[in-house]
GROMACS .gro file of C-alpha atoms in nm:
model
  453
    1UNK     CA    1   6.749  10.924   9.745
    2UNK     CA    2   6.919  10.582   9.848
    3UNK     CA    3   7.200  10.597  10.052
    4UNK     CA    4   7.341  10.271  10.001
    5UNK     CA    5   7.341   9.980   9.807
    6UNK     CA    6   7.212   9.751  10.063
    7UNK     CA    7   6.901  10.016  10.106
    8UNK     CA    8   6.819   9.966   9.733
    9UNK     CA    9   6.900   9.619   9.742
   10UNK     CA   10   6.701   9.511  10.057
   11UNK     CA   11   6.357   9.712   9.841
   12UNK     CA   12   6.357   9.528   9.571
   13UNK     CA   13   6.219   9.289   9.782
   14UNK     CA   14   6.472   8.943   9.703
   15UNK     CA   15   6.606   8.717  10.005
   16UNK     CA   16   6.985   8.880   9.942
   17UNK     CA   17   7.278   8.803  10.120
   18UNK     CA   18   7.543   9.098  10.136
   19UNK     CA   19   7.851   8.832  10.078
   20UNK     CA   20   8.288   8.802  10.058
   21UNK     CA   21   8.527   9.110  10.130
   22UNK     CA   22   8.249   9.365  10.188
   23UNK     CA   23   8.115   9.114  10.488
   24UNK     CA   24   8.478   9.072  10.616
   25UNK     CA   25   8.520   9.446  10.608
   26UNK     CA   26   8.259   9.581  10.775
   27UNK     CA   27   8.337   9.295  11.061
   28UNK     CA   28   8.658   9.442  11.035
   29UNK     CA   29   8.570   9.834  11.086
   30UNK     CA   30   8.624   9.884  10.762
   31UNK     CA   31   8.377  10.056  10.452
   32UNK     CA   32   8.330   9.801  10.198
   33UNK     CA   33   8.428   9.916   9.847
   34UNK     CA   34   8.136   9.727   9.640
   35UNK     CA   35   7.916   9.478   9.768
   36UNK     CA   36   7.845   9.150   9.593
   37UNK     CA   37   7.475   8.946   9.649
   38UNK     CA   38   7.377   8.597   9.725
   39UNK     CA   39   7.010   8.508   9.653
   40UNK     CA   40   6.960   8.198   9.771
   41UNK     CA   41   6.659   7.984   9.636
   42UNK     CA   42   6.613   8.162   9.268
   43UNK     CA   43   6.814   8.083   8.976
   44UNK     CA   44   6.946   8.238   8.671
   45UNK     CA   45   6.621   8.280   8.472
   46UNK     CA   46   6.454   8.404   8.833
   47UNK     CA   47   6.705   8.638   8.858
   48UNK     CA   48   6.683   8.822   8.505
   49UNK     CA   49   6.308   8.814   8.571
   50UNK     CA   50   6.306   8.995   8.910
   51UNK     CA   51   6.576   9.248   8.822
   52UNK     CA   52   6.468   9.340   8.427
   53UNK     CA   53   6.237   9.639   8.573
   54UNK     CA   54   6.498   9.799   8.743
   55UNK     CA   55   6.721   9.886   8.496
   56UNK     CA   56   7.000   9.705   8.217
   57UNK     CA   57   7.124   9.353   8.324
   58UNK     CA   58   7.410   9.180   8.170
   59UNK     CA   59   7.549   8.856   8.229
   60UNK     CA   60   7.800   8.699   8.482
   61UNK     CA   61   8.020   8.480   8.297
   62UNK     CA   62   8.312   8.258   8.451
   63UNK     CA   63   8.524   7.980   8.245
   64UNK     CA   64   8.253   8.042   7.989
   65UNK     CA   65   8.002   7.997   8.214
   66UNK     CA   66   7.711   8.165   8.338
   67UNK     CA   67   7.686   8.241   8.748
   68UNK     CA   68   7.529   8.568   8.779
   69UNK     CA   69   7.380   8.879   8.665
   70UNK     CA   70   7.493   9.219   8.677
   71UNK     CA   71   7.245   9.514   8.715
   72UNK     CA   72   7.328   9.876   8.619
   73UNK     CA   73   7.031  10.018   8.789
   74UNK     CA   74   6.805  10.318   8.604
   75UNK     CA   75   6.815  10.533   8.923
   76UNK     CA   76   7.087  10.736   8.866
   77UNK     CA   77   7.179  10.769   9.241
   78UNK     CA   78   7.206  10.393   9.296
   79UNK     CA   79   7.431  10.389   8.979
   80UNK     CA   80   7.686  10.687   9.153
   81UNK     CA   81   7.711  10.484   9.460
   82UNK     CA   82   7.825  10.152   9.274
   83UNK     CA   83   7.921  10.288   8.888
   84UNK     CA   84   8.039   9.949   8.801
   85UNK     CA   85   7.716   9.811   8.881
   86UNK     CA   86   7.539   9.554   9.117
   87UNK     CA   87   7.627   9.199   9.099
   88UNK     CA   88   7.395   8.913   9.238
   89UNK     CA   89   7.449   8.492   9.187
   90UNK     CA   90   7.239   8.209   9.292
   91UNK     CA   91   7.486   8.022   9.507
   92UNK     CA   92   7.726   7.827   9.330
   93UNK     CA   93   7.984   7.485   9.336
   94UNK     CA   94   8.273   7.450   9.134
   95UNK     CA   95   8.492   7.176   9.119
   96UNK     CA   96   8.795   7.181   8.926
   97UNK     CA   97   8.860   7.017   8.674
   98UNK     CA   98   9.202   7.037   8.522
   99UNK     CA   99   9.555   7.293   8.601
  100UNK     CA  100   9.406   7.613   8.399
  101UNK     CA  101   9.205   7.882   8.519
  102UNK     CA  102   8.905   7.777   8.274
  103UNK     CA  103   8.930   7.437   8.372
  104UNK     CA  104   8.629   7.422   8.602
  105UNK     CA  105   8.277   7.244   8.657
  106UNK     CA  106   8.013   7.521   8.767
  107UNK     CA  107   7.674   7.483   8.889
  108UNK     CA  108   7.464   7.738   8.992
  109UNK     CA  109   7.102   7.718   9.040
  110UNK     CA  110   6.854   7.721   9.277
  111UNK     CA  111   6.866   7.403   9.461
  112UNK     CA  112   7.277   7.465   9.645
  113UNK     CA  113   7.216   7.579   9.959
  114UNK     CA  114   7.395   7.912  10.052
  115UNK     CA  115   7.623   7.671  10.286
  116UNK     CA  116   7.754   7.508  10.011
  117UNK     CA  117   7.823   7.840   9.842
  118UNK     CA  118   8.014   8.001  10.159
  119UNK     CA  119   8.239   7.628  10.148
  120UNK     CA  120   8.339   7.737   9.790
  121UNK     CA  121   8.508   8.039   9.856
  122UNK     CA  122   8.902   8.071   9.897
  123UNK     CA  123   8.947   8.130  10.299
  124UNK     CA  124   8.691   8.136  10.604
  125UNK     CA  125   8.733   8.494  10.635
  126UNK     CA  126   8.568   8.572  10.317
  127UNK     CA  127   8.300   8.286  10.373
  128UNK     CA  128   8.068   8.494  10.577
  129UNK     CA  129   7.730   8.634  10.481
  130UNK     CA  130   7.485   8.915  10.630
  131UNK     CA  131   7.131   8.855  10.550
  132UNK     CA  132   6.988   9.212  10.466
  133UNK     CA  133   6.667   9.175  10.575
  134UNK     CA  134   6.759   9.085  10.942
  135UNK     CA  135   7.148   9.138  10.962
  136UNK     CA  136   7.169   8.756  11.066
  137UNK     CA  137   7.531   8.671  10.989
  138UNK     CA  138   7.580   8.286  10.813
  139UNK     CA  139   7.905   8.150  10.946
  140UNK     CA  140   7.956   7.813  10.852
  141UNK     CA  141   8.352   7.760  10.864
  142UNK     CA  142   8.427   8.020  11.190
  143UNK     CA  143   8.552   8.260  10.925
  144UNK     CA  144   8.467   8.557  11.177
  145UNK     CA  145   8.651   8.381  11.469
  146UNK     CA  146   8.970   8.381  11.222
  147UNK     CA  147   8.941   8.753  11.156
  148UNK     CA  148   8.915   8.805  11.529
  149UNK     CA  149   9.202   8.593  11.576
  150UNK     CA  150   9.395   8.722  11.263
  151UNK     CA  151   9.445   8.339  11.068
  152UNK     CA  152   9.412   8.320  10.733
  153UNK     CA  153   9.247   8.001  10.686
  154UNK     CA  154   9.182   7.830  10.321
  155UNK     CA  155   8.786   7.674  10.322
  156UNK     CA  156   8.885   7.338  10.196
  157UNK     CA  157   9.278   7.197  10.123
  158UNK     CA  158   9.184   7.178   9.726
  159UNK     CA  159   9.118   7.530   9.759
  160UNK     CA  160   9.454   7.656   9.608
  161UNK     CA  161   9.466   7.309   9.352
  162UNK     CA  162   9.107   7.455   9.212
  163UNK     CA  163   9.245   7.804   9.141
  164UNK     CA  164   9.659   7.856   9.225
  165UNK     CA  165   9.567   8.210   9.215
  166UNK     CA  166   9.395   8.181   9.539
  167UNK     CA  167   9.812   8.184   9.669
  168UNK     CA  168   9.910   8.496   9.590
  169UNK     CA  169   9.570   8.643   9.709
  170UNK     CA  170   9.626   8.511  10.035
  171UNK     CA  171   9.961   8.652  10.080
  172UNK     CA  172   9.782   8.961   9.935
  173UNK     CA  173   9.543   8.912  10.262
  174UNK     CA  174   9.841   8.887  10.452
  175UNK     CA  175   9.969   9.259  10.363
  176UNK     CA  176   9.661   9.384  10.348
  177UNK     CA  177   9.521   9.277  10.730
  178UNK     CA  178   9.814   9.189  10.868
  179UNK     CA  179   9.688   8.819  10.946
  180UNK     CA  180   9.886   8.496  10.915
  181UNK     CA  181   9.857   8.169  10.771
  182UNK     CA  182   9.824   7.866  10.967
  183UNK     CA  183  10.010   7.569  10.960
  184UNK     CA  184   9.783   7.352  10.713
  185UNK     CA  185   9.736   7.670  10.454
  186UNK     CA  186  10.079   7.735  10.507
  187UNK     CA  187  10.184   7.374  10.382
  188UNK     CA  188   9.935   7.390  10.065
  189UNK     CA  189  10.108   7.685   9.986
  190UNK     CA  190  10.417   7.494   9.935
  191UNK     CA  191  10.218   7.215   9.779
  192UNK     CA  192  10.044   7.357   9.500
  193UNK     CA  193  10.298   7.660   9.433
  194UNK     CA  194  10.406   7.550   9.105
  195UNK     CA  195  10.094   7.537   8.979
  196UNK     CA  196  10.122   7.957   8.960
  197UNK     CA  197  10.317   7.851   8.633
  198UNK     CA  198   9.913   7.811   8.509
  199UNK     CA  199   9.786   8.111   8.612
  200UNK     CA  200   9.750   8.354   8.323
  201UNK     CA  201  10.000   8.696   8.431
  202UNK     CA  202   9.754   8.969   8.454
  203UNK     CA  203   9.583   8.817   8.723
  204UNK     CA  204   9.871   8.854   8.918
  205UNK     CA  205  10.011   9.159   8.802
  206UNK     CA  206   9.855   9.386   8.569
  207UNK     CA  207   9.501   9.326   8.709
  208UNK     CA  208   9.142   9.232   8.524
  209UNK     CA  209   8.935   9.400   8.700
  210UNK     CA  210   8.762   9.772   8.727
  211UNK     CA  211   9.088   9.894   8.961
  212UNK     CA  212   9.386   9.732   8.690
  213UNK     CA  213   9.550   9.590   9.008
  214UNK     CA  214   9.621   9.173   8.983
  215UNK     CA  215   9.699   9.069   9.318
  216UNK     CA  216  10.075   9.121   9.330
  217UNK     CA  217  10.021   9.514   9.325
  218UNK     CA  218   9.777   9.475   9.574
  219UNK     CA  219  10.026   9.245   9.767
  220UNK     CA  220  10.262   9.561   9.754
  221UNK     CA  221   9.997   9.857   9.784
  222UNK     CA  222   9.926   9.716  10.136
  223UNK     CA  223  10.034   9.783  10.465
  224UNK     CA  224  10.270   9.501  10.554
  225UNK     CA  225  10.409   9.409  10.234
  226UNK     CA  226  10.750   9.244  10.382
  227UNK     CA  227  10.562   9.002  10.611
  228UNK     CA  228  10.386   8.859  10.274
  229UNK     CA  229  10.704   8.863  10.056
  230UNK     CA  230  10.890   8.649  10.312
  231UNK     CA  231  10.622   8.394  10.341
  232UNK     CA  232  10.619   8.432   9.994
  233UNK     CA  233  10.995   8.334   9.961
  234UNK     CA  234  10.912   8.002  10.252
  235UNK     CA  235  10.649   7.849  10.066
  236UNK     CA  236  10.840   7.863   9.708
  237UNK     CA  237  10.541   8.117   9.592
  238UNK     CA  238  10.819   8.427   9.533
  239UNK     CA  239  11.043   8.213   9.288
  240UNK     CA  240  10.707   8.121   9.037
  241UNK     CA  241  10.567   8.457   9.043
  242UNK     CA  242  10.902   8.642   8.933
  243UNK     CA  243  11.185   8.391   8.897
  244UNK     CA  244  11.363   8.720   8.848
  245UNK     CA  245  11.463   8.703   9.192
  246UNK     CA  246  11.549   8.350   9.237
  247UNK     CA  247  11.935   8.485   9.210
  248UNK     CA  248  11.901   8.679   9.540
  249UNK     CA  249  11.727   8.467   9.783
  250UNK     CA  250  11.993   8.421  10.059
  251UNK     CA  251  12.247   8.571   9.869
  252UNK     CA  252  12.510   8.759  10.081
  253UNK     CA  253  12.657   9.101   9.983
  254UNK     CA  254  12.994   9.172   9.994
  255UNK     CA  255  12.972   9.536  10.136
  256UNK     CA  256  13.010   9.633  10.477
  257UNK     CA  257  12.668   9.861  10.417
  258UNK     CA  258  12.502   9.598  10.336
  259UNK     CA  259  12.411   9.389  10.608
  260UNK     CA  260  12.095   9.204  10.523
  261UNK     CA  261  12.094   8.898  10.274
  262UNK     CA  262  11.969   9.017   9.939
  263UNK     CA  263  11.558   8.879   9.934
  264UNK     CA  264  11.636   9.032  10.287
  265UNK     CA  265  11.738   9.398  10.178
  266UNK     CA  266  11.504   9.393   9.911
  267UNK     CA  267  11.183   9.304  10.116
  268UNK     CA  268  11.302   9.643  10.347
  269UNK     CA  269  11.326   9.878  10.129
  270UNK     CA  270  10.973   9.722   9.972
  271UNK     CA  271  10.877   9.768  10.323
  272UNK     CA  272  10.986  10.125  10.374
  273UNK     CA  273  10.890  10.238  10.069
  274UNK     CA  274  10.509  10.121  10.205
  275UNK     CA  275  10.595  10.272  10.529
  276UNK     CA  276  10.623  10.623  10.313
  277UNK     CA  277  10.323  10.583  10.136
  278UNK     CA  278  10.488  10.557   9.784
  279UNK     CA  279  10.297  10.510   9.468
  280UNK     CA  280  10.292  10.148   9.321
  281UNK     CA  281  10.570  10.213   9.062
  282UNK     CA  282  10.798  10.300   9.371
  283UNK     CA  283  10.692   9.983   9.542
  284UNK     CA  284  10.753   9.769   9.242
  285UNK     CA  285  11.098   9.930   9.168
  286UNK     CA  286  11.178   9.854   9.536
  287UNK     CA  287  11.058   9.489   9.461
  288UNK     CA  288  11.276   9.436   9.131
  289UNK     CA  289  11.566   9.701   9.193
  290UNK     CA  290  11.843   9.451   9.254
  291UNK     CA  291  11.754   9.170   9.052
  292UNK     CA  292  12.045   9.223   8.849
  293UNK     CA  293  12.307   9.257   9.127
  294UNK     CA  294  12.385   8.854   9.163
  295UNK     CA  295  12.484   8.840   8.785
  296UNK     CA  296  12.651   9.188   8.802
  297UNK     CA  297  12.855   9.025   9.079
  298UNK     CA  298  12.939   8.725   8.927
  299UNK     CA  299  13.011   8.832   8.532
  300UNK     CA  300  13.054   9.195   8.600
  301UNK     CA  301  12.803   9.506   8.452
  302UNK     CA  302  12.623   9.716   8.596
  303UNK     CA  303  12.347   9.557   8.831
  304UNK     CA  304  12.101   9.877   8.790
  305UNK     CA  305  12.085   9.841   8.397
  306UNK     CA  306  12.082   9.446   8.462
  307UNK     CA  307  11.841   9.525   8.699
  308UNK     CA  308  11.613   9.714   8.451
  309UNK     CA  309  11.625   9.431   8.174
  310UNK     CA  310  11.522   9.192   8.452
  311UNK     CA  311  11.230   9.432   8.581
  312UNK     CA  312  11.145   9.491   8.232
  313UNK     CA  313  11.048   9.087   8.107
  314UNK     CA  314  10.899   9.035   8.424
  315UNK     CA  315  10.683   9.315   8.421
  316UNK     CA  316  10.564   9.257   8.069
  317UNK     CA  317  10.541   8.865   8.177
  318UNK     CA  318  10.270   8.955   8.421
  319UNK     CA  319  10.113   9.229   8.202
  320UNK     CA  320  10.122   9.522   8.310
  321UNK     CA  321  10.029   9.817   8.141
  322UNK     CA  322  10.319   9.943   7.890
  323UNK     CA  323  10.345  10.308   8.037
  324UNK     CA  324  10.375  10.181   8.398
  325UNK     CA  325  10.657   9.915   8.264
  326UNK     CA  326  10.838  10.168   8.107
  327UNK     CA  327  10.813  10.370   8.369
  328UNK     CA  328  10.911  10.130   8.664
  329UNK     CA  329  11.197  10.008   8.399
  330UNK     CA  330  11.367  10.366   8.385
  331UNK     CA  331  11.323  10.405   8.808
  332UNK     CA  332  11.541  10.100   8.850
  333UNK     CA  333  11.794  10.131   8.553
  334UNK     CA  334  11.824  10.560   8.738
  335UNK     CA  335  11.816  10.418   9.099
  336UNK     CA  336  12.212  10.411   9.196
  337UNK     CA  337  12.250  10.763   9.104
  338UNK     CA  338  12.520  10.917   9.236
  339UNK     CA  339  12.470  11.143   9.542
  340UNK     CA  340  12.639  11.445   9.546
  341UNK     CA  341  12.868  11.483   9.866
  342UNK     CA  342  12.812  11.872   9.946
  343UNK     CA  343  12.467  11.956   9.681
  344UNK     CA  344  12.418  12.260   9.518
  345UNK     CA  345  12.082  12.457   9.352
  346UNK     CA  346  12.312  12.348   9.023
  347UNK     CA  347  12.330  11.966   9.121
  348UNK     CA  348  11.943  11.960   9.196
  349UNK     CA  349  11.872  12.169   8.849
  350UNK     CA  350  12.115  11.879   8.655
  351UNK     CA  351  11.874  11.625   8.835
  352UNK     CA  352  11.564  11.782   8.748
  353UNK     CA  353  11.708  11.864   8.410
  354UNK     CA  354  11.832  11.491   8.295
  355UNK     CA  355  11.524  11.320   8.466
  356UNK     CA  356  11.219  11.568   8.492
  357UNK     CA  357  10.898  11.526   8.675
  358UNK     CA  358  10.759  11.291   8.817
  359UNK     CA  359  11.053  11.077   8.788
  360UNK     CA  360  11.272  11.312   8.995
  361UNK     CA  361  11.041  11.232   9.278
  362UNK     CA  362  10.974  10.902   9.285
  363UNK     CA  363  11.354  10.812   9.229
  364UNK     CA  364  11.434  11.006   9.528
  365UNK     CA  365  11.183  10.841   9.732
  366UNK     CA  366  11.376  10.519   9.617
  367UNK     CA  367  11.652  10.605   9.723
  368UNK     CA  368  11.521  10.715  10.107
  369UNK     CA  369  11.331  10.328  10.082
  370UNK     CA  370  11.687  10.209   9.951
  371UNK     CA  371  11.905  10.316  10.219
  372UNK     CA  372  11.629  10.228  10.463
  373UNK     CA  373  11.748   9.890  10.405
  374UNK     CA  374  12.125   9.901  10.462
  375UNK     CA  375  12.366  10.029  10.687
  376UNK     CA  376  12.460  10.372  10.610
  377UNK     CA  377  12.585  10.669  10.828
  378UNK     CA  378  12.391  10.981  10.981
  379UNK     CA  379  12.592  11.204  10.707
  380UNK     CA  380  12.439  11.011  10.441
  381UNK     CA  381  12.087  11.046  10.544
  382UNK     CA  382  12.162  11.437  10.560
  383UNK     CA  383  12.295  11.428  10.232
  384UNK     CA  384  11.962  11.294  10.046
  385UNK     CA  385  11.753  11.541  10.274
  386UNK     CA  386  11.942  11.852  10.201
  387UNK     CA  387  11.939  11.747   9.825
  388UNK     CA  388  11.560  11.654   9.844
  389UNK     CA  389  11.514  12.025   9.999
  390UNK     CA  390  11.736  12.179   9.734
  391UNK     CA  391  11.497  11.974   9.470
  392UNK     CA  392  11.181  12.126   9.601
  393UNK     CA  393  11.376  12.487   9.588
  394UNK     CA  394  11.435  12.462   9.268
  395UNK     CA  395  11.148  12.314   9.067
  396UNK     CA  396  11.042  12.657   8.951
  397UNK     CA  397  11.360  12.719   8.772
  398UNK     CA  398  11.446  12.635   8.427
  399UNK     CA  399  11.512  12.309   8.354
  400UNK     CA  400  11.355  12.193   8.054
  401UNK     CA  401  11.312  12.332   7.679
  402UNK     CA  402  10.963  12.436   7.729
  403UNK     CA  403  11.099  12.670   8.050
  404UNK     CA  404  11.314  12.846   7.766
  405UNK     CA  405  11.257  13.187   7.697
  406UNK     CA  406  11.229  13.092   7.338
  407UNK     CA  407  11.166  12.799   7.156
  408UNK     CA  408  11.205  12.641   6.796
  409UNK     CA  409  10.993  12.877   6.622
  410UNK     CA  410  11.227  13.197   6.747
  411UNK     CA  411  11.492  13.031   6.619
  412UNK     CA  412  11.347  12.998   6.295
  413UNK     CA  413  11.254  13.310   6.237
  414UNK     CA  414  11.634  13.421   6.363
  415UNK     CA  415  11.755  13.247   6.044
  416UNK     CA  416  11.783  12.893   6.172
  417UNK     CA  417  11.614  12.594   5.958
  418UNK     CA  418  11.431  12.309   6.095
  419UNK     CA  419  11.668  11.974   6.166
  420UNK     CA  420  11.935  11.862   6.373
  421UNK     CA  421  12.157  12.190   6.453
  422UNK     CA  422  11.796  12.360   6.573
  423UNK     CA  423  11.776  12.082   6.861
  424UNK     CA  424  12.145  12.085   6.936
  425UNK     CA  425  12.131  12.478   7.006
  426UNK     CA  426  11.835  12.428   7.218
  427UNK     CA  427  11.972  12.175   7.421
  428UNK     CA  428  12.285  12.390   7.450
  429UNK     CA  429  12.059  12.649   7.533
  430UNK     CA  430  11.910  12.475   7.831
  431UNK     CA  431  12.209  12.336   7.920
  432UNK     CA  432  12.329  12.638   7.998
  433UNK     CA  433  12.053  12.825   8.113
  434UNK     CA  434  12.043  12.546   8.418
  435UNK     CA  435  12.394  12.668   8.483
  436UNK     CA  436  12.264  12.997   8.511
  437UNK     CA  437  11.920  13.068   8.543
  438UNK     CA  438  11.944  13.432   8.505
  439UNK     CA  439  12.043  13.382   8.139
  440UNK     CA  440  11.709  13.244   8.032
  441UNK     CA  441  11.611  13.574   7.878
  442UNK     CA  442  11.495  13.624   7.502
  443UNK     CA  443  11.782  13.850   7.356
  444UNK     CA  444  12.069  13.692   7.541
  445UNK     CA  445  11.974  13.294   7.439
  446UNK     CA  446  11.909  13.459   7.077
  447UNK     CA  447  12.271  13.617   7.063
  448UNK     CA  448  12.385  13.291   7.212
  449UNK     CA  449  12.211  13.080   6.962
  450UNK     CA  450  12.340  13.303   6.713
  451UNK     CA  451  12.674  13.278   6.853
  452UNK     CA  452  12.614  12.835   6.882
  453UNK     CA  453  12.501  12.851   6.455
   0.00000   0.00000   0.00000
């Protein structure tokens, strides 16, 4: 049985190069995810030909163009370690040849050396190879030198004109491996921002590929997410990726809590909501949360339900999925919730009751990120914890209908008809019973219903 790709690659006997991320993270310590092949000196045709017996190949298409194949191998153990299959490309040039993300020149045959491929790519670091037959690594632009000395370093300065994209990955690379830009990548940032405008939105948001993560979610699922949103602010990048926030950049708070700028307070809480390990639609709240508070300030309204109209057009600008819009949309319009001063079992039952699970979690982990980025007192702190402890304690309790000791049906047969009174009663019902828990019993909700009719 193979144990790894490169093992079943390196027998079917091709010249391939193990090439991009998976090179960079294995240099790095790191297990590669997929890996991606190079076969230098065969073309399209050669490929099909050589890889045919081993199983179903498909087609590599970009900008309507051929590069690649794809082969979803017939061994059934090569096909668990890489489901998605294995994809190999003669090396390649493109030159672009217009704003758009289609609007490129491709050749790919036999005759580009694997040089000319590596010189292609976005930044040094992922323009290294590994030959598997030896391990030799092919280095042309020092890529392995800027990983050791943590620069993120673009290959060429049309990289980012030939695919804007290529921006917002790199400050993704910048969260991710904590490396920086250098001063010439740092000015085409600036340079060819606005071009973003021409980059389609699920490639930066709601993702194309096998994971549904464009490269702003993968900006914020990394480790170091504030580092790449401030660079993303200083080269101009922030405002044409969510102009949403445009509002907030430098603007000062009038509160005496609030002691950062607002981009400032925003990329914290972003920050310490990474620091906890919080699920993307925390991490996107955290991102969009106050994006309503300049406007709230100015014309008056409420800056979380501003907030959530803001998160919700930018979130359906960059596609994301509906469900995880929605979802991210009711987390910031909920996240100013009010606190209680001394909690009770009742106050967390009322929480769990009016927002249910997971939302209950996920807006208290806001809130931790939230006042991570302001200046609040020990008491408050204490507050949220004893709450978040009362939360836990009481999640077995009743708190929604289904927790009822009876539902719709017993009503009905008690005499009630289907329609509008039956879900009042219930919702009485529960209501009540998260009062007092010890009333969720059969016969006394079905004298109180009878009592509600």
């Amino acid at each position: 049985m193979w144990t790894s790709i490169a093992d079943y690659v390196h027998s079917l006997g091709l010249d391939a190069y193990v090439v991009g991320g998976a090179v960079r993270d294995e240099l790095l310590g790191k297990t590669p995810r997929e890996l991606d092949f190079v076969v230098p000196g065969v073309g399209h045709a050669d490929l099909r030909a050589a890889l045919a017996p081993h199983g179903r190949i498909e087609d590599l298409v970009v900008a309507d163009q051929r590069v690649g194949v794809r082969l979803l191998p017939r061994d059934r153990a090569v096909r668990a370690l890489q489901p998605a299959g294995i994809e190999f490309t003669p090396p390649r040039v493109e030159r672009s040849t217009g704003p758009g993300r289609h609007d490129f020149e491709i050749v790919a045959d036999a005759g580009i050396s694997l040089e000319e491929d590596m010189a292609r790519r976005d930044f040094t670091i992922n323009a290294i190879a590994k030959r598997l037959g030896t391990g030799e690594i092919l280095d042309p632009l020092h890529g392995r030198e800027d990983l050791q000395r943590g620069v993120l370093r673009t290959t060429a300065p049309t990289s980012f004109r030939d695919d804007p994209l290529r921006i917002v990955r790199g400050l993704r690379f910048v969260s991710q491996l904590d490396v920086r830009p250098d001063e010439a990548t740092l000015r085409q940032m600036e340079e060819w921002a606005p071009r973003i405008e021409h980059v389609s939105g699920e490639r930066i948001g709601g993702g194309l590929g096998a994971d549904g993560l464009g490269e702003l979610s993968k900006l914020l699922l990394g480790a170091h997410p504030a580092k790449a949103l401030r660079l993303a602010r200083d080269t101009g990048t922030l405002v044409h990726v969510l102009p949403e926030l445009a509002s907030g950049i430098g603007y000062e708070q009038e509160s005496d809590r609030q002691h950062l700028p607002l981009d400032e307070h925003v990329f914290a809480v972003v920050q310490a909501a990474a620091d906890a390990g919080a699920p993307l639609e925390v991490r996107l709240a955290a991102l969009l949360h106050d994006a309503g508070k300049p406007e709230a300030e100015r014309a008056g309204g409420d800056h979380a339900a501003l907030g959530a109209v803001a998160a919700g057009r930018s979130l359906r600008r960059l596609r994301y999925p509906t469900r995880l819009r929605d979802y991210v949309v009711r987390l910031v319009r909920e996240h100013s919730f009010s606190l209680p001063e001394e909690p009770t079992a009742a106050d967390a039952r009322r929480f769990l009751a009016r927002h249910g699970e997971p939302l209950v979690g996920d807006l208290l982990a806001h809130r931790a990120a939230d006042l991570a980025g302001k200046q609040v007192p020990g008491e408050e702190w204490e507050r949220l914890a004893a709450f978040r402890a009362l939360i836990e304690q009481e999640r077995e309790q009743p708190h929604r209908l289904a927790d009822l000791a009876v539902d719709g049906d017993d009503l009905i047969e008690a005499g009630f008809s289907e329609g509008p009174l039956l879900g009042r009663v219930l919702q009485t019902l529960l209501a009540e019973v998260v009062e007092e828990p010890e009333r969720n019993s059969r016969e006394q909700l079905l004298a109180r219903a009878r009592e509600l009719a």
